[in-house]
């Protein structure tokens, strides 16, 4: 009996110790020393983020930052669960498709003061503005280009893509590069990344995905359909693998196996293609071809402040630092492209063998990533419908029109 | 001195005390969530919690949702075809239920897929099934057959899935059947042999009937497991928008996958709850039917 009581007392004591340990951790704000949590998803950027956090603490000795890495696969699920429990990190990475969901539900805070946003690409400032208020500051950016395999171009004596080339030039090159005997296709009309494929050609054709007020779908617009038809035509002419083949072996793998002449890819692919043994000395990049106009989708991550945090002032200080020129220069040494204008020279200079300036020049004609409050809902509808056109089951006009109907219904529910 | 009555009450109290830990766990982690889910199926959710009562809206939507219809057809087809694993397991169990060299090695081989992570299993099969570079189509090409894109072709995708499901469940079922066979007294076989029954006759007249209670258990468990199929499809085709880029997805989508997409991808938790409540109902009904039908074919020795 006495023994049990002694054990119970010991356990209680241990529990009390643990409790006090926890609370002392939380209460560090009481003596002006504050620890901010900063959630990020990219392992390759973890070191740069740690460096930024340390650099920030040098200027703000009372604030330390704890960089918390959650891999992409679980990032949004975890963040959503934490936000639902009122326990979101103080500062965290935000992307375009999720932004309005978090802003409209009051999970993130609008900026408490006006800052000079002319140093960032306008499309990114627009992307992170909701109901006239800006939330957080842009961290990095990415645009899209045409990566091409020089070896395959040389083999078919096709001239390399030039600045200002057009849809017709691209289609012509795709036809010439296609070699069924070798299993080589001119390009791949991928359906798994609208950011690199469909959204660009839709903008180039003069169409739109979602109206500026975010209330109606643009998929029934004939120009939008023209932007989609650009791709389905390539499949029909067999200048691109069919959808089944691209499902089994994704276009990126086909390109890295020398089976694709041209691959539409983001600026983030620099890391991939310079690290891959096959592509590292065979590829270069060109701007996207011109349709009715020249256009590329621009997207970028922003640092935002959680609305329910205890240290929102300090969190905003940190976000301002992350959006500053010195921070952008630290980021630019390792990639991705920093969003702050004029800090990108290091990024471009890292691989002089590639025309990386292409991605920066693209900012001048970039269009914003299409989003709304519940982007994920109609992103799914896009695939449900367009898959039928890509597989040849439905004409593209029909698939796109039906998609517009569904998407409008989903937007009406937001 | 205690009266018999008082004694019985004390005994009952002790009984409850003994089952309390399990009962509490069961109540807290199984029954309570089920009740909550049942309630949530009548509500509409915000992306970050908070819900409003919406009556039968979710169920009305469920009845008219073409995706739910497709998911049900696929799930039922998968469940039905997945039952193939039972006769296969019985045959293999009978073959392994003999005294021969290396029998434990064979048993281990058959059981390997069961202890392998389903995600790893699905990954490897995905490579095998690749239309252009997969081992299966390479094998077929040697005999002059141009194989399809197994999991990207609407005509083959579901069967390709069934093959993986059967392959990974045969081992588990086989072990249960082996145990069932070893519980059959050897005298029966000796008597049958004396009466002149050969191996086949013994199998059909003794082994199979006496194995029917085991077969019944296995069929109930596999039907429930098949109806809840998720991980295989998730690895083969992904979830949300990415999954729908696969032209065969309308033939791969299962009920639980649809639940996952609604509850966790498109932020539609109330509707997700309605989907799983419908699935729960289906499982209860199918299991009840199986218990009814067993009277016709299960022999308890």
XYZ file of C-alpha atoms in Angstrom:
715
model
C 0.000 0.000 0.000
C 2.667 2.414 1.045
C 4.687 1.389 -1.995
C 1.850 2.238 -4.380
C 1.393 5.588 -2.745
C 5.046 6.321 -3.113
C 4.931 5.433 -6.818
C 1.856 7.568 -7.305
C 3.563 10.529 -5.645
C 6.619 10.020 -7.821
C 4.483 9.929 -10.943
C 2.638 13.065 -9.907
C 5.929 14.790 -9.290
C 7.197 13.784 -12.713
C 4.009 15.018 -14.329
C 4.299 18.329 -12.497
C 7.871 18.660 -13.685
C 6.844 18.027 -17.282
C 4.014 20.507 -17.003
C 6.255 23.205 -15.645
C 8.791 22.454 -18.358
C 6.106 22.963 -20.991
C 4.787 26.134 -19.503
C 8.217 27.671 -19.084
C 8.704 27.022 -22.783
C 5.476 28.792 -23.680
C 5.922 31.634 -21.257
C 9.255 32.738 -22.609
C 7.501 35.853 -23.865
C 7.147 37.111 -20.301
C 10.754 38.235 -19.998
C 10.835 39.747 -23.517
C 12.557 36.731 -25.040
C 10.311 35.415 -27.836
C 10.569 32.266 -29.941
C 8.700 32.279 -33.250
C 7.765 29.098 -35.066
C 8.349 29.229 -38.835
C 6.875 26.400 -40.925
C 8.404 25.543 -44.316
C 8.050 22.560 -46.670
C 11.215 22.402 -48.782
C 14.099 20.302 -47.465
C 16.520 21.842 -49.980
C 15.802 25.312 -48.583
C 16.019 24.346 -44.907
C 19.660 25.466 -44.597
C 18.928 28.854 -46.180
C 15.943 29.304 -43.864
C 18.083 28.500 -40.803
C 20.629 31.032 -42.003
C 17.921 33.677 -42.478
C 16.559 32.943 -39.006
C 20.017 33.335 -37.457
C 20.639 36.538 -39.401
C 17.312 37.954 -38.209
C 18.152 37.171 -34.568
C 21.392 39.175 -34.961
C 19.313 42.256 -35.692
C 16.598 41.355 -33.159
C 18.397 39.769 -30.179
C 15.147 39.223 -28.253
C 13.567 37.108 -30.990
C 14.688 33.633 -31.979
C 13.129 31.669 -34.806
C 12.531 27.927 -34.806
C 12.415 26.682 -38.420
C 10.036 23.707 -38.624
C 10.249 21.535 -41.730
C 7.198 19.502 -42.765
C 7.602 17.745 -46.138
C 5.235 18.894 -48.891
C 3.117 15.708 -48.809
C 1.969 16.432 -45.268
C 2.405 20.202 -45.068
C -1.137 21.343 -45.862
C -2.879 18.571 -43.957
C -0.828 19.361 -40.874
C -1.222 23.117 -41.251
C -4.970 22.799 -41.693
C -5.239 20.627 -38.596
C -3.105 23.057 -36.571
C -5.105 26.059 -37.806
C -8.385 24.283 -36.995
C -7.101 23.838 -33.442
C -6.127 27.538 -33.303
C -2.473 26.556 -33.142
C -1.001 27.577 -36.512
C 2.716 28.522 -36.612
C 3.613 32.198 -36.070
C 4.993 32.535 -39.588
C 4.622 30.052 -42.447
C 4.967 29.531 -46.200
C 1.827 30.104 -48.231
C 1.130 29.305 -51.893
C -1.353 30.712 -54.394
C -3.945 27.925 -54.549
C -4.320 27.893 -50.746
C -3.990 31.610 -50.030
C -7.611 32.758 -50.335
C -8.844 29.779 -48.338
C -6.653 30.849 -45.415
C -7.298 34.576 -45.843
C -11.085 34.295 -46.174
C -11.281 32.089 -43.077
C -9.220 34.501 -40.992
C -6.400 32.022 -40.401
C -3.751 34.509 -41.547
C -3.379 38.221 -40.758
C -3.452 41.093 -43.230
C -0.350 43.258 -43.021
C -0.623 45.795 -40.158
C 1.159 48.521 -42.146
C 1.705 49.588 -45.741
C 5.042 48.518 -47.158
C 6.601 49.325 -50.504
C 5.489 46.441 -52.740
C 6.895 47.896 -55.980
C 10.028 45.796 -55.366
C 8.076 42.592 -56.073
C 6.492 41.434 -59.356
C 3.028 42.946 -59.532
C 1.364 39.600 -60.306
C 2.653 38.223 -56.990
C 1.412 41.216 -55.012
C -2.003 40.684 -56.635
C -1.879 36.968 -55.861
C -1.536 37.651 -52.130
C -4.100 40.428 -51.992
C -7.578 39.503 -50.807
C -10.475 41.958 -50.413
C -8.092 44.826 -51.026
C -5.681 43.807 -48.244
C -2.267 42.291 -48.684
C -1.293 39.290 -46.574
C 2.404 38.662 -45.954
C 5.225 39.366 -48.411
C 6.420 37.420 -51.464
C 9.433 35.211 -50.815
C 10.347 33.712 -54.173
C 8.977 33.381 -57.659
C 8.928 30.998 -60.553
C 8.059 31.365 -64.214
C 7.872 28.793 -67.007
C 10.070 28.180 -70.027
C 10.620 25.585 -72.751
C 13.451 23.234 -71.835
C 14.835 21.597 -74.950
C 17.191 18.737 -75.708
C 19.987 20.127 -77.907
C 21.149 16.654 -78.921
C 17.749 15.793 -80.387
C 17.535 19.188 -82.117
C 20.985 18.653 -83.661
C 20.119 15.128 -84.792
C 17.139 16.428 -86.793
C 18.933 19.649 -87.825
C 16.194 21.748 -86.258
C 17.357 25.250 -85.264
C 17.219 25.977 -81.496
C 14.219 28.011 -80.307
C 14.763 31.777 -80.470
C 13.328 34.609 -78.387
C 10.043 35.705 -79.894
C 9.252 32.358 -81.486
C 5.574 31.535 -82.061
C 3.092 28.695 -81.622
C 3.590 27.825 -85.306
C 7.374 27.619 -84.808
C 6.848 25.371 -81.788
C 4.415 23.078 -83.614
C 6.792 22.904 -86.557
C 9.732 21.952 -84.323
C 7.592 19.349 -82.511
C 6.677 17.749 -85.848
C 10.285 17.626 -87.018
C 11.624 16.240 -83.739
C 9.079 13.417 -83.597
C 10.647 10.096 -84.581
C 8.324 7.131 -84.007
C 11.027 4.597 -84.882
C 13.149 5.793 -81.939
C 10.173 6.422 -79.653
C 11.001 10.141 -79.622
C 8.235 12.743 -79.424
C 8.511 16.457 -80.160
C 6.989 17.372 -76.808
C 4.550 16.059 -74.176
C 1.096 17.569 -73.662
C 1.199 16.906 -69.930
C -2.041 17.034 -67.986
C -0.508 16.912 -64.534
C 0.774 20.471 -64.177
C -1.544 23.209 -65.396
C 0.942 25.774 -64.099
C 3.509 24.637 -66.668
C 1.124 23.736 -69.487
C -2.564 24.653 -69.861
C -2.653 27.942 -67.901
C 0.143 29.322 -70.073
C -1.399 28.477 -73.436
C -4.808 29.702 -72.239
C -3.275 33.106 -71.453
C -1.290 33.074 -74.714
C -4.490 32.435 -76.684
C -6.098 35.435 -74.984
C -8.398 33.314 -72.825
C -8.775 33.149 -69.047
C -9.349 30.481 -66.398
C -11.278 32.508 -63.854
C -12.803 35.989 -64.079
C -10.934 38.772 -62.231
C -13.690 38.907 -59.574
C -13.209 35.165 -58.982
C -16.884 34.441 -59.596
C -17.053 32.750 -62.976
C -15.163 30.220 -65.050
C -13.509 31.103 -68.343
C -13.420 27.558 -69.695
C -16.371 28.055 -72.072
C -14.613 31.009 -73.733
C -13.550 30.125 -77.311
C -10.101 31.620 -76.707
C -9.592 29.520 -73.579
C -10.606 26.470 -75.591
C -8.063 27.440 -78.262
C -5.398 27.398 -75.544
C -6.398 23.852 -74.604
C -6.717 22.692 -78.188
C -3.050 23.596 -78.685
C -2.260 20.513 -76.580
C -4.935 18.074 -77.724
C -3.887 18.755 -81.336
C -0.322 17.741 -80.491
C -1.597 14.432 -79.079
C -3.814 13.850 -82.103
C -0.906 14.426 -84.474
C 1.166 12.039 -82.329
C 3.766 14.735 -81.698
C 3.112 14.066 -78.020
C 2.712 10.682 -76.281
C -0.897 9.762 -75.521
C -2.342 10.224 -72.048
C -1.962 6.557 -71.068
C 1.749 6.637 -71.816
C 2.178 9.886 -69.901
C 0.304 8.369 -66.955
C 2.628 5.377 -66.787
C 5.814 7.361 -67.378
C 5.593 11.045 -66.505
C 6.886 13.554 -69.100
C 9.760 14.581 -66.817
C 11.094 11.013 -66.900
C 10.597 10.820 -70.672
C 12.531 14.073 -71.121
C 15.345 12.841 -68.892
C 15.479 9.624 -70.914
C 15.958 11.534 -74.182
C 12.481 10.670 -75.452
C 11.151 14.253 -75.636
C 12.528 17.109 -77.699
C 10.887 19.888 -75.679
C 9.568 20.016 -72.135
C 7.603 22.900 -70.629
C 8.964 23.364 -67.146
C 9.301 25.833 -64.320
C 12.414 27.677 -63.231
C 12.614 25.202 -60.316
C 13.680 22.518 -62.835
C 17.175 24.051 -62.959
C 18.082 21.939 -59.936
C 16.621 18.824 -61.533
C 18.223 19.174 -64.966
C 21.661 20.300 -63.795
C 21.741 17.392 -61.348
C 20.630 14.725 -63.809
C 23.448 12.856 -65.557
C 21.661 12.680 -68.894
C 20.306 16.227 -69.129
C 23.083 18.214 -67.458
C 25.067 18.877 -70.653
C 22.299 18.440 -73.216
C 19.573 20.936 -72.345
C 18.944 24.649 -72.500
C 15.918 26.813 -71.975
C 13.935 29.181 -74.199
C 10.949 31.450 -73.549
C 7.452 30.062 -74.072
C 6.283 30.542 -77.686
C 3.917 33.405 -78.522
C 0.291 32.764 -79.317
C -2.025 35.709 -79.746
C 0.248 37.238 -77.111
C 3.265 36.329 -75.050
C 2.497 35.036 -71.558
C 3.795 32.843 -68.759
C 2.262 31.960 -65.456
C 4.093 33.427 -62.498
C 3.773 31.943 -59.069
C 5.687 32.366 -55.865
C 5.617 31.470 -52.204
C 4.856 34.140 -49.610
C 5.662 34.332 -45.911
C 2.494 34.981 -43.932
C 1.583 35.589 -40.289
C -0.826 33.289 -38.446
C -3.840 35.233 -37.164
C -4.033 33.580 -33.748
C -0.349 33.741 -32.770
C 0.705 35.289 -29.447
C 3.590 37.246 -30.953
C 2.093 38.785 -34.049
C 4.185 41.972 -33.871
C 7.413 40.023 -33.764
C 6.108 37.684 -36.491
C 5.437 40.667 -38.753
C 8.948 41.981 -38.071
C 10.314 38.628 -39.223
C 8.130 38.609 -42.371
C 9.347 42.127 -43.211
C 12.930 40.960 -42.805
C 12.301 37.896 -45.017
C 10.861 40.205 -47.679
C 13.879 42.544 -47.547
C 16.763 42.902 -49.953
C 19.456 41.354 -47.692
C 17.270 38.318 -47.035
C 16.554 37.935 -50.756
C 20.285 37.981 -51.462
C 20.893 35.148 -48.999
C 18.060 33.155 -50.587
C 19.275 33.833 -54.135
C 22.638 32.164 -53.460
C 20.978 28.751 -53.189
C 17.737 29.203 -55.143
C 14.804 29.474 -55.796
C 14.573 32.883 -57.527
C 14.069 35.554 -54.849
C 10.998 37.714 -55.448
C 12.798 40.991 -54.617
C 13.639 42.789 -57.864
C 17.357 43.154 -58.517
C 18.532 40.379 -56.201
C 18.415 37.598 -58.769
C 21.902 37.938 -60.325
C 23.367 35.202 -58.121
C 20.630 32.806 -59.180
C 21.197 33.523 -62.885
C 24.980 33.384 -62.508
C 24.964 29.980 -60.833
C 24.600 28.199 -64.190
C 26.165 30.296 -66.958
C 25.738 27.383 -69.383
C 21.945 27.888 -69.292
C 20.031 30.944 -70.480
C 18.435 31.434 -67.056
C 17.828 35.120 -67.737
C 14.856 33.785 -69.760
C 12.935 33.175 -66.529
C 13.559 36.735 -65.300
C 12.665 38.351 -68.614
C 9.415 36.412 -68.463
C 8.325 38.473 -65.441
C 7.568 41.350 -67.833
C 4.768 39.452 -69.537
C 3.780 37.186 -66.635
C 0.153 36.584 -65.708
C -0.956 35.550 -62.190
C -1.756 32.020 -61.172
C -5.559 31.555 -61.259
C -6.999 31.017 -57.777
C -10.166 31.462 -55.750
C -11.294 30.726 -52.193
C -11.510 26.965 -52.658
C -9.137 26.409 -55.565
C -8.731 22.707 -54.795
C -12.400 22.015 -55.594
C -12.281 23.219 -59.206
C -8.692 22.022 -59.727
C -10.180 18.561 -59.354
C -13.025 19.376 -61.766
C -10.481 20.575 -64.358
C -8.948 17.124 -64.396
C -12.208 15.187 -64.241
C -13.372 16.869 -67.441
C -10.233 17.574 -69.420
C -8.973 13.998 -69.034
C -11.838 13.015 -71.365
C -10.564 15.385 -74.056
C -6.942 14.383 -73.553
C -7.793 10.686 -73.937
C -9.837 11.447 -77.050
C -13.107 10.339 -75.485
C -14.710 13.796 -75.935
C -14.005 16.763 -78.228
C -12.184 19.506 -76.316
C -15.042 21.999 -76.871
C -17.504 19.704 -75.108
C -15.181 18.826 -72.225
C -14.285 22.484 -71.622
C -17.904 23.653 -71.752
C -18.987 20.983 -69.272
C -16.058 21.915 -67.064
C -17.186 25.566 -67.115
C -20.651 24.530 -65.906
C -19.230 22.465 -63.048
C -16.683 25.084 -62.102
C -19.325 27.817 -62.000
C -21.401 25.676 -59.647
C -18.369 25.199 -57.380
C -17.523 28.924 -57.441
C -21.115 29.772 -56.542
C -20.695 27.717 -53.346
C -17.591 29.586 -52.161
C -21.628 -13.228 5.583
C -22.875 -12.284 2.156
C -26.119 -13.359 0.613
C -25.938 -15.152 -2.776
C -27.631 -12.153 -4.391
C -25.166 -9.663 -3.039
C -22.402 -12.004 -4.063
C -23.677 -12.027 -7.642
C -23.746 -8.220 -7.769
C -20.180 -7.968 -6.465
C -19.091 -10.520 -9.027
C -20.779 -8.582 -11.815
C -19.137 -5.364 -10.643
C -15.758 -7.066 -10.724
C -16.542 -8.292 -14.210
C -17.309 -4.770 -15.388
C -14.187 -3.499 -13.709
C -12.135 -6.021 -15.648
C -13.577 -5.112 -19.032
C -13.584 -1.395 -18.243
C -10.179 -0.583 -19.789
C -11.099 -2.193 -23.099
C -14.676 -0.963 -23.033
C -13.555 2.596 -22.321
C -11.004 2.485 -25.120
C -13.558 1.038 -27.494
C -16.134 3.607 -26.531
C -13.775 6.535 -26.691
C -11.851 5.647 -29.841
C -14.439 3.663 -31.853
C -18.029 4.247 -30.803
C -17.790 7.953 -30.046
C -16.116 8.786 -33.390
C -18.737 6.702 -35.208
C -21.535 8.625 -33.485
C -19.784 11.915 -34.215
C -19.320 10.989 -37.870
C -22.987 10.057 -38.062
C -23.855 13.499 -36.730
C -21.373 15.285 -39.011
C -22.962 13.613 -42.027
C -25.932 15.918 -41.432
C -23.785 19.056 -41.344
C -21.847 21.310 -43.635
C -18.262 22.164 -42.694
C -15.952 25.104 -43.103
C -12.384 24.356 -44.157
C -11.074 25.149 -40.665
C -13.762 23.590 -38.516
C -17.105 25.008 -37.553
C -20.201 23.335 -38.956
C -23.854 24.075 -39.520
C -26.719 21.587 -39.534
C -27.875 20.911 -43.082
C -30.341 18.062 -42.633
C -30.379 15.462 -45.381
C -28.568 17.673 -47.941
C -25.444 15.517 -47.992
C -27.416 12.324 -48.509
C -29.458 13.864 -51.273
C -26.259 14.913 -52.992
C -24.841 11.423 -52.455
C -27.694 9.803 -54.338
C -27.176 12.096 -57.341
C -23.363 12.070 -57.372
C -22.110 10.222 -60.501
C -18.703 9.800 -58.851
C -20.281 7.953 -55.931
C -22.085 5.689 -58.411
C -18.840 4.883 -60.199
C -16.970 4.384 -56.930
C -19.642 1.934 -55.738
C -19.583 -0.078 -58.964
C -15.782 -0.291 -58.823
C -15.742 -1.201 -55.149
C -18.343 -3.950 -55.596
C -16.552 -5.329 -58.651
C -13.250 -5.318 -56.783
C -14.836 -7.023 -53.776
C -16.472 -9.721 -55.860
C -13.383 -10.461 -57.953
C -11.231 -10.275 -54.827
C -13.073 -13.330 -53.459
C -11.020 -15.329 -55.984
C -8.340 -15.216 -53.334
C -10.327 -17.727 -51.239
C -10.352 -20.753 -53.604
C -6.742 -19.959 -54.509
C -5.759 -19.873 -50.856
C -7.543 -23.179 -50.208
C -5.737 -24.880 -53.073
C -2.339 -23.571 -51.981
C -3.079 -24.429 -48.355
C -3.935 -28.010 -49.355
C -0.679 -28.242 -51.291
C 1.314 -26.885 -48.381
C -0.491 -29.045 -45.819
C 1.717 -32.021 -46.607
C 4.913 -33.350 -45.257
C 7.561 -32.360 -47.746
C 11.015 -30.832 -47.817
C 11.201 -27.062 -47.473
C 7.530 -26.623 -46.671
C 8.282 -23.815 -44.246
C 10.253 -21.998 -46.942
C 7.228 -22.119 -49.268
C 4.928 -20.963 -46.490
C 7.239 -18.021 -45.881
C 7.207 -17.098 -49.573
C 3.440 -17.131 -49.662
C 3.244 -15.046 -46.522
C 5.793 -12.438 -47.644
C 3.321 -10.141 -49.438
C 1.308 -9.917 -46.218
C 4.189 -8.556 -44.165
C 5.286 -6.184 -46.933
C 3.987 -2.626 -46.716
C 1.005 -2.162 -49.058
C 2.546 1.063 -50.343
C 5.759 -0.717 -51.331
C 3.737 -3.518 -52.928
C 1.741 -1.034 -54.989
C 4.871 0.852 -56.057
C 6.552 -2.288 -57.346
C 3.412 -3.429 -59.173
C 3.099 0.001 -60.730
C 6.504 -0.470 -62.308
C 5.669 -3.987 -63.411
C 2.491 -2.698 -65.056
C 4.194 0.193 -66.921
C 3.006 0.071 -70.527
C 6.314 0.918 -72.207
C 8.991 -0.126 -69.760
C 7.251 -2.638 -67.467
C 8.481 -6.176 -66.963
C 5.058 -7.688 -67.722
C 4.811 -6.086 -71.153
C 8.429 -6.960 -71.832
C 7.582 -10.594 -71.155
C 4.530 -10.342 -73.401
C 6.585 -8.741 -76.184
C 8.828 -11.827 -76.240
C 5.830 -13.879 -77.324
C 4.708 -11.195 -79.760
C 1.945 -9.614 -77.670
C 1.700 -5.825 -77.385
C 0.482 -5.382 -73.804
C -1.713 -2.487 -72.699
C -0.916 0.306 -70.234
C -2.346 -1.865 -67.462
C -3.207 0.739 -64.844
C -3.760 3.651 -67.250
C -6.176 1.835 -69.557
C -9.851 1.912 -68.483
C -10.344 -1.602 -69.896
C -7.695 -3.276 -67.749
C -7.160 -1.030 -64.711
C -9.661 -2.679 -62.361
C -8.442 -6.198 -63.172
C -4.863 -5.088 -62.674
C -5.899 -3.847 -59.243
C -7.662 -7.140 -58.428
C -4.525 -9.089 -59.301
C -2.499 -7.059 -56.789
C -5.227 -7.433 -54.168
C -5.470 -11.194 -54.622
C -1.705 -11.585 -54.746
C -1.274 -9.783 -51.451
C -4.143 -11.452 -49.608
C -3.596 -15.083 -50.634
C -0.819 -15.502 -48.072
C -2.900 -14.319 -45.153
C -5.924 -16.417 -46.120
C -3.684 -19.399 -46.721
C -2.344 -19.323 -43.159
C -5.888 -19.310 -41.764
C -6.904 -22.205 -44.018
C -3.788 -24.136 -43.021
C -4.752 -23.761 -39.379
C -8.269 -24.886 -40.260
C -6.949 -27.940 -42.079
C -4.675 -28.927 -39.255
C -7.635 -28.865 -36.900
C -9.329 -31.609 -38.931
C -8.661 -34.927 -37.101
C -6.396 -37.287 -39.025
C -8.727 -40.241 -38.227
C -11.233 -38.960 -40.778
C -8.689 -39.251 -43.534
C -7.522 -42.665 -42.324
C -11.084 -43.948 -42.285
C -11.730 -42.521 -45.745
C -8.528 -44.071 -47.068
C -9.586 -47.455 -45.684
C -12.883 -47.050 -47.509
C -10.898 -46.458 -50.693
C -11.237 -42.668 -51.107
C -8.403 -41.088 -53.093
C -6.742 -37.760 -52.383
C -9.211 -35.725 -54.502
C -12.214 -37.381 -52.970
C -10.821 -36.810 -49.486
C -10.292 -33.158 -50.323
C -13.816 -32.591 -51.625
C -15.650 -34.775 -49.102
C -13.704 -34.140 -45.914
C -11.425 -31.119 -46.174
C -13.784 -28.714 -47.940
C -16.897 -29.280 -45.775
C -14.918 -29.152 -42.558
C -13.136 -26.038 -43.781
C -16.388 -24.177 -44.438
C -16.462 -22.344 -41.077
C -12.951 -21.054 -41.831
C -14.011 -20.102 -45.357
C -16.963 -18.240 -43.929
C -14.747 -16.252 -41.571
C -12.287 -15.472 -44.343
C -15.024 -14.385 -46.745
C -16.576 -12.018 -44.199
C -13.224 -10.469 -43.414
C -12.177 -10.132 -47.058
C -15.450 -8.572 -48.117
C -15.133 -5.960 -45.395
C -11.479 -5.366 -46.272
C -12.204 -5.049 -50.002
C -15.037 -2.609 -49.441
C -12.600 -0.399 -47.552
C -9.936 -0.494 -50.280
C -7.857 2.675 -50.282
C -4.063 2.375 -49.996
C -3.549 0.436 -53.234
C -5.534 2.912 -55.300
C -3.930 5.839 -53.524
C -0.454 4.685 -54.511
C -1.416 3.582 -58.028
C -3.275 6.759 -58.941
C -2.814 9.354 -56.190
C -5.611 11.557 -54.878
C -7.457 14.742 -55.725
C -6.677 16.458 -59.008
C -3.527 14.420 -59.729
C -5.430 11.123 -59.615
C -7.914 12.384 -62.152
C -5.197 12.914 -64.761
C -5.184 9.125 -65.155
C -7.682 8.229 -67.912
C -8.429 4.965 -66.073
C -9.313 6.728 -62.834
C -13.105 6.341 -63.348
C -12.440 2.580 -63.173
C -10.063 2.777 -60.211
C -11.861 5.134 -57.859
C -13.196 3.472 -54.708
C -15.640 4.652 -52.066
C -12.971 5.285 -49.433
C -10.858 7.173 -51.948
C -13.815 9.395 -52.761
C -14.291 9.959 -49.033
C -10.629 10.963 -48.699
C -10.840 13.408 -51.608
C -13.978 15.053 -50.276
C -12.974 15.189 -46.629
C -9.302 16.105 -46.999
C -8.722 17.545 -50.469
C -11.764 19.634 -51.364
C -12.643 20.580 -47.766
C -16.090 18.993 -47.843
C -16.062 17.110 -44.529
C -19.801 16.836 -43.987
C -20.178 15.186 -47.369
C -17.202 12.952 -46.622
C -18.948 11.835 -43.422
C -22.079 11.002 -45.421
C -19.986 8.862 -47.791
C -18.516 6.772 -44.976
C -21.879 6.416 -43.261
C -23.264 5.008 -46.515
C -20.300 2.638 -46.678
C -20.867 1.560 -43.073
C -24.480 0.776 -43.914
C -23.440 -1.251 -46.951
C -20.923 -3.231 -44.909
C -23.492 -3.973 -42.197
C -26.083 -5.116 -44.741
C -23.644 -7.278 -46.720
C -22.285 -8.894 -43.566
C -25.825 -9.593 -42.331
C -26.626 -11.237 -45.683
C -23.496 -13.363 -45.397
C -24.536 -14.509 -41.936
C -27.966 -15.419 -43.300
C -26.555 -17.363 -46.238
C -23.995 -19.270 -44.186
C -26.709 -21.596 -42.902
C -26.850 -23.100 -46.386
C -23.197 -23.901 -46.831
C -21.294 -23.811 -43.576
C -20.945 -27.095 -41.681
C -19.962 -26.799 -38.073
C -18.442 -30.150 -37.117
